[in-house]
């Protein structure tokens, strides 16, 4: 959604409310396309005593896969956003992390979508103690023990087990 921010900066308008959804189904995050459902962006851009702030909630249903066993996971993510907006070229843009330079006519997705993507987790699990899959036969170890002989992953300490104390 495009908003005319000039009106807010010059005080013609006091606030702009927005509430819209965007299709981000082609957006790839950590080798997945998690946004099968439209993502909702709602909030307000407001001029308070000359300072233009944007507060928003990003709400996204997520379709992911467990990074251990590969099972599909449905999850929900809500990202609160709080930004100060300044016109392009405003020197205060460099002062703080939450200050964003914007155009007179600004596409909100350009500001908000990166906030959602930065908040995504690199690895998700279907449950905290997911046992994953057997790397030999592919069995889901949450369901059954397949019986394969699997060497324990090497750790720097595994060598200690072989030291005999005489
Ligand atoms: Zn899992
Ligand atoms: Zn197995």
PDB file of C-alpha atoms and ligand atoms in Angstrom:
ATOM      1  CA  UNK A   1       0.000   0.000   0.000  1.00  0.00           C
ATOM      2  CA  UNK A   2       1.260   3.435  -0.939  1.00  0.00           C
ATOM      3  CA  UNK A   3       0.813   6.338   1.463  1.00  0.00           C
ATOM      4  CA  UNK A   4       1.250  10.055   0.895  1.00  0.00           C
ATOM      5  CA  UNK A   5       3.605  10.976   3.717  1.00  0.00           C
ATOM      6  CA  UNK A   6       4.091  14.555   2.564  1.00  0.00           C
ATOM      7  CA  UNK A   7       0.711  15.391   4.130  1.00  0.00           C
ATOM      8  CA  UNK A   8       1.932  14.093   7.464  1.00  0.00           C
ATOM      9  CA  UNK A   9       5.290  15.851   7.369  1.00  0.00           C
ATOM     10  CA  UNK A  10       3.751  19.231   6.556  1.00  0.00           C
ATOM     11  CA  UNK A  11       0.948  18.756   9.078  1.00  0.00           C
ATOM     12  CA  UNK A  12      -1.950  18.703   6.592  1.00  0.00           C
ATOM     13  CA  UNK A  13      -2.932  15.363   8.073  1.00  0.00           C
ATOM     14  CA  UNK A  14      -2.428  14.201  11.651  1.00  0.00           C
ATOM     15  CA  UNK A  15      -2.515  10.474  11.055  1.00  0.00           C
ATOM     16  CA  UNK A  16      -3.023   7.775   8.442  1.00  0.00           C
ATOM     17  CA  UNK A  17      -4.424   4.383   9.468  1.00  0.00           C
ATOM     18  CA  UNK A  18      -3.751   1.325   7.394  1.00  0.00           C
ATOM     19  CA  UNK A  19      -4.884  -2.277   7.425  1.00  0.00           C
ATOM     20  CA  UNK A  20      -4.142  -4.386   4.383  1.00  0.00           C
ATOM     21  CA  UNK A  21      -2.852  -7.789   3.339  1.00  0.00           C
ATOM     22  CA  UNK A  22      -0.086  -8.651   0.914  1.00  0.00           C
ATOM     23  CA  UNK A  23       0.728 -11.803  -0.960  1.00  0.00           C
ATOM     24  CA  UNK A  24       4.279 -12.803  -0.019  1.00  0.00           C
ATOM     25  CA  UNK A  25       3.933 -16.398  -1.174  1.00  0.00           C
ATOM     26  CA  UNK A  26       6.971 -16.097  -3.469  1.00  0.00           C
ATOM     27  CA  UNK A  27       9.169 -14.705  -0.708  1.00  0.00           C
ATOM     28  CA  UNK A  28      11.894 -17.171   0.253  1.00  0.00           C
ATOM     29  CA  UNK A  29      13.263 -17.330   3.800  1.00  0.00           C
ATOM     30  CA  UNK A  30      15.950 -19.867   4.727  1.00  0.00           C
ATOM     31  CA  UNK A  31      15.115 -22.091   1.719  1.00  0.00           C
ATOM     32  CA  UNK A  32      11.370 -22.120   2.475  1.00  0.00           C
ATOM     33  CA  UNK A  33       8.435 -20.131   1.193  1.00  0.00           C
ATOM     34  CA  UNK A  34       6.621 -19.769   4.497  1.00  0.00           C
ATOM     35  CA  UNK A  35       3.911 -17.236   3.610  1.00  0.00           C
ATOM     36  CA  UNK A  36       1.317 -19.355   1.848  1.00  0.00           C
ATOM     37  CA  UNK A  37      -1.412 -17.167   3.337  1.00  0.00           C
ATOM     38  CA  UNK A  38      -1.595 -13.390   2.846  1.00  0.00           C
ATOM     39  CA  UNK A  39       0.300 -11.387   5.459  1.00  0.00           C
ATOM     40  CA  UNK A  40      -1.581  -8.686   7.332  1.00  0.00           C
ATOM     41  CA  UNK A  41      -0.161  -5.245   8.061  1.00  0.00           C
ATOM     42  CA  UNK A  42      -2.116  -2.890  10.295  1.00  0.00           C
ATOM     43  CA  UNK A  43      -1.214   0.253  12.152  1.00  0.00           C
ATOM     44  CA  UNK A  44      -1.001   4.017  12.186  1.00  0.00           C
ATOM     45  CA  UNK A  45       1.396   6.673  10.958  1.00  0.00           C
ATOM     46  CA  UNK A  46       1.046   9.752  13.075  1.00  0.00           C
ATOM     47  CA  UNK A  47       2.475  13.242  13.386  1.00  0.00           C
ATOM     48  CA  UNK A  48       2.868  13.978  17.093  1.00  0.00           C
ATOM     49  CA  UNK A  49       4.317  17.430  17.750  1.00  0.00           C
ATOM     50  CA  UNK A  50       6.292  17.312  14.521  1.00  0.00           C
ATOM     51  CA  UNK A  51       7.617  13.772  14.942  1.00  0.00           C
ATOM     52  CA  UNK A  52       6.187  11.267  12.481  1.00  0.00           C
ATOM     53  CA  UNK A  53       6.021   7.770  13.894  1.00  0.00           C
ATOM     54  CA  UNK A  54       4.815   4.497  12.457  1.00  0.00           C
ATOM     55  CA  UNK A  55       3.468   1.799  14.748  1.00  0.00           C
ATOM     56  CA  UNK A  56       2.264  -1.424  13.222  1.00  0.00           C
ATOM     57  CA  UNK A  57       1.546  -5.075  13.757  1.00  0.00           C
ATOM     58  CA  UNK A  58       2.567  -7.615  11.193  1.00  0.00           C
ATOM     59  CA  UNK A  59       0.622 -10.858  11.412  1.00  0.00           C
ATOM     60  CA  UNK A  60       1.651 -13.857   9.379  1.00  0.00           C
ATOM     61  CA  UNK A  61       0.514 -17.459   9.282  1.00  0.00           C
ATOM     62  CA  UNK A  62       3.569 -19.597   8.602  1.00  0.00           C
ATOM     63  CA  UNK A  63       3.853 -22.851   6.692  1.00  0.00           C
ATOM     64  CA  UNK A  64       7.217 -24.326   7.595  1.00  0.00           C
ATOM     65  CA  UNK A  65       8.999 -27.647   7.942  1.00  0.00           C
ATOM     66  CA  UNK A  66      10.715 -29.033  11.030  1.00  0.00           C
ATOM     67  CA  UNK A  67      14.419 -28.670  10.464  1.00  0.00           C
ATOM     68  CA  UNK A  68      15.086 -32.069  12.079  1.00  0.00           C
ATOM     69  CA  UNK A  69      12.365 -34.399  10.793  1.00  0.00           C
ATOM     70  CA  UNK A  70      10.896 -32.402   7.899  1.00  0.00           C
ATOM     71  CA  UNK A  71       7.307 -32.583   9.158  1.00  0.00           C
ATOM     72  CA  UNK A  72       5.115 -29.650   8.037  1.00  0.00           C
ATOM     73  CA  UNK A  73       4.483 -27.067  10.748  1.00  0.00           C
ATOM     74  CA  UNK A  74       1.800 -24.416  10.922  1.00  0.00           C
ATOM     75  CA  UNK A  75       2.783 -21.453  13.028  1.00  0.00           C
ATOM     76  CA  UNK A  76       1.767 -17.871  13.583  1.00  0.00           C
ATOM     77  CA  UNK A  77       3.980 -14.852  13.881  1.00  0.00           C
ATOM     78  CA  UNK A  78       3.190 -11.357  15.132  1.00  0.00           C
ATOM     79  CA  UNK A  79       5.859  -8.693  14.756  1.00  0.00           C
ATOM     80  CA  UNK A  80       5.357  -5.310  16.414  1.00  0.00           C
ATOM     81  CA  UNK A  81       6.931  -2.400  14.557  1.00  0.00           C
ATOM     82  CA  UNK A  82       7.844   0.998  15.943  1.00  0.00           C
ATOM     83  CA  UNK A  83       9.614   3.470  13.659  1.00  0.00           C
ATOM     84  CA  UNK A  84      10.330   7.160  13.388  1.00  0.00           C
ATOM     85  CA  UNK A  85       9.966   8.394   9.802  1.00  0.00           C
ATOM     86  CA  UNK A  86      11.905  11.325   8.395  1.00  0.00           C
ATOM     87  CA  UNK A  87      11.932  12.802   4.878  1.00  0.00           C
ATOM     88  CA  UNK A  88      14.747  11.728   2.554  1.00  0.00           C
ATOM     89  CA  UNK A  89      17.971  13.574   3.225  1.00  0.00           C
ATOM     90  CA  UNK A  90      17.086  14.343   6.834  1.00  0.00           C
ATOM     91  CA  UNK A  91      20.315  14.130   8.862  1.00  0.00           C
ATOM     92  CA  UNK A  92      18.632  12.468  11.851  1.00  0.00           C
ATOM     93  CA  UNK A  93      18.249   9.287   9.819  1.00  0.00           C
ATOM     94  CA  UNK A  94      21.772   8.308  10.784  1.00  0.00           C
ATOM     95  CA  UNK A  95      21.300   8.977  14.462  1.00  0.00           C
ATOM     96  CA  UNK A  96      19.303   5.979  15.548  1.00  0.00           C
ATOM     97  CA  UNK A  97      18.429   2.524  14.334  1.00  0.00           C
ATOM     98  CA  UNK A  98      14.682   3.105  14.474  1.00  0.00           C
ATOM     99  CA  UNK A  99      14.763   6.221  12.253  1.00  0.00           C
ATOM    100  CA  UNK A 100      13.882   5.537   8.628  1.00  0.00           C
ATOM    101  CA  UNK A 101      14.188   7.823   5.618  1.00  0.00           C
ATOM    102  CA  UNK A 102      11.052   7.767   3.502  1.00  0.00           C
ATOM    103  CA  UNK A 103       9.794   9.246   0.260  1.00  0.00           C
ATOM    104  CA  UNK A 104       6.865  11.680  -0.038  1.00  0.00           C
ATOM    105  CA  UNK A 105       4.923   8.849  -1.603  1.00  0.00           C
ATOM    106  CA  UNK A 106       6.040   5.705   0.161  1.00  0.00           C
ATOM    107  CA  UNK A 107       5.226   2.060  -0.432  1.00  0.00           C
ATOM    108  CA  UNK A 108       4.640   0.664   3.062  1.00  0.00           C
ATOM    109  CA  UNK A 109       5.770  -2.828   2.119  1.00  0.00           C
ATOM    110  CA  UNK A 110       9.263  -1.476   1.498  1.00  0.00           C
ATOM    111  CA  UNK A 111       9.388  -0.463   5.149  1.00  0.00           C
ATOM    112  CA  UNK A 112       7.477  -3.318   6.731  1.00  0.00           C
ATOM    113  CA  UNK A 113       8.331  -6.501   4.834  1.00  0.00           C
ATOM    114  CA  UNK A 114      12.031  -6.346   5.855  1.00  0.00           C
ATOM    115  CA  UNK A 115      10.944  -6.114   9.507  1.00  0.00           C
ATOM    116  CA  UNK A 116       9.067  -9.386   9.133  1.00  0.00           C
ATOM    117  CA  UNK A 117      11.885 -11.137   7.283  1.00  0.00           C
ATOM    118  CA  UNK A 118      14.495 -10.051   9.844  1.00  0.00           C
ATOM    119  CA  UNK A 119      12.379 -11.560  12.591  1.00  0.00           C
ATOM    120  CA  UNK A 120      12.129 -15.031  11.035  1.00  0.00           C
ATOM    121  CA  UNK A 121      13.851 -17.928  12.787  1.00  0.00           C
ATOM    122  CA  UNK A 122      16.492 -19.845  10.918  1.00  0.00           C
ATOM    123  CA  UNK A 123      15.472 -23.227  12.309  1.00  0.00           C
ATOM    124  CA  UNK A 124      12.110 -24.380  13.617  1.00  0.00           C
ATOM    125  CA  UNK A 125      11.250 -27.660  15.294  1.00  0.00           C
ATOM    126  CA  UNK A 126       7.915 -29.518  15.326  1.00  0.00           C
ATOM    127  CA  UNK A 127       8.505 -30.024  19.048  1.00  0.00           C
ATOM    128  CA  UNK A 128      11.378 -29.104  21.284  1.00  0.00           C
ATOM    129  CA  UNK A 129      12.638 -32.660  21.677  1.00  0.00           C
ATOM    130  CA  UNK A 130      12.097 -33.754  18.069  1.00  0.00           C
ATOM    131  CA  UNK A 131      14.354 -36.765  17.518  1.00  0.00           C
ATOM    132  CA  UNK A 132      14.632 -36.179  13.783  1.00  0.00           C
ATOM    133  CA  UNK A 133      15.148 -38.863  11.189  1.00  0.00           C
ATOM    134  CA  UNK A 134      17.567 -41.746  10.999  1.00  0.00           C
ATOM    135  CA  UNK A 135      20.251 -40.654   8.585  1.00  0.00           C
ATOM    136  CA  UNK A 136      20.666 -44.243   7.408  1.00  0.00           C
ATOM    137  CA  UNK A 137      17.124 -45.386   6.618  1.00  0.00           C
ATOM    138  CA  UNK A 138      15.139 -42.151   6.895  1.00  0.00           C
ATOM    139  CA  UNK A 139      12.721 -43.437   9.556  1.00  0.00           C
ATOM    140  CA  UNK A 140      11.020 -40.817  11.680  1.00  0.00           C
ATOM    141  CA  UNK A 141      12.590 -41.514  15.061  1.00  0.00           C
ATOM    142  CA  UNK A 142       9.697 -39.788  16.834  1.00  0.00           C
ATOM    143  CA  UNK A 143       7.491 -42.679  15.721  1.00  0.00           C
ATOM    144  CA  UNK A 144       9.768 -45.673  16.121  1.00  0.00           C
ATOM    145  CA  UNK A 145      13.335 -46.782  16.630  1.00  0.00           C
ATOM    146  CA  UNK A 146      14.383 -48.245  13.319  1.00  0.00           C
ATOM    147  CA  UNK A 147      17.149 -50.441  14.706  1.00  0.00           C
ATOM    148  CA  UNK A 148      19.938 -49.066  12.557  1.00  0.00           C
ATOM    149  CA  UNK A 149      23.348 -48.871  14.178  1.00  0.00           C
ATOM    150  CA  UNK A 150      24.169 -45.207  14.229  1.00  0.00           C
ATOM    151  CA  UNK A 151      27.460 -43.955  15.410  1.00  0.00           C
ATOM    152  CA  UNK A 152      27.200 -41.161  17.870  1.00  0.00           C
ATOM    153  CA  UNK A 153      28.161 -37.837  16.394  1.00  0.00           C
ATOM    154  CA  UNK A 154      31.768 -37.089  17.100  1.00  0.00           C
ATOM    155  CA  UNK A 155      32.324 -34.507  19.746  1.00  0.00           C
ATOM    156  CA  UNK A 156      35.586 -33.162  21.071  1.00  0.00           C
ATOM    157  CA  UNK A 157      34.936 -35.197  24.211  1.00  0.00           C
ATOM    158  CA  UNK A 158      34.244 -38.550  22.581  1.00  0.00           C
ATOM    159  CA  UNK A 159      37.948 -39.316  22.528  1.00  0.00           C
ATOM    160  CA  UNK A 160      37.979 -39.147  26.309  1.00  0.00           C
ATOM    161  CA  UNK A 161      35.761 -42.223  26.493  1.00  0.00           C
ATOM    162  CA  UNK A 162      38.592 -44.318  25.099  1.00  0.00           C
ATOM    163  CA  UNK A 163      41.164 -43.235  27.600  1.00  0.00           C
ATOM    164  CA  UNK A 164      41.753 -45.952  30.142  1.00  0.00           C
ATOM    165  CA  UNK A 165      42.683 -44.937  33.580  1.00  0.00           C
ATOM    166  CA  UNK A 166      45.139 -47.392  35.092  1.00  0.00           C
TER     167      UNK A 166
HETATM  168 ZN1  LIG B   1      10.425 -32.640  13.923  1.00  0.00          ZN
HETATM  169 ZN1  LIG B   2      17.348 -46.279  10.513  1.00  0.00          ZN
END
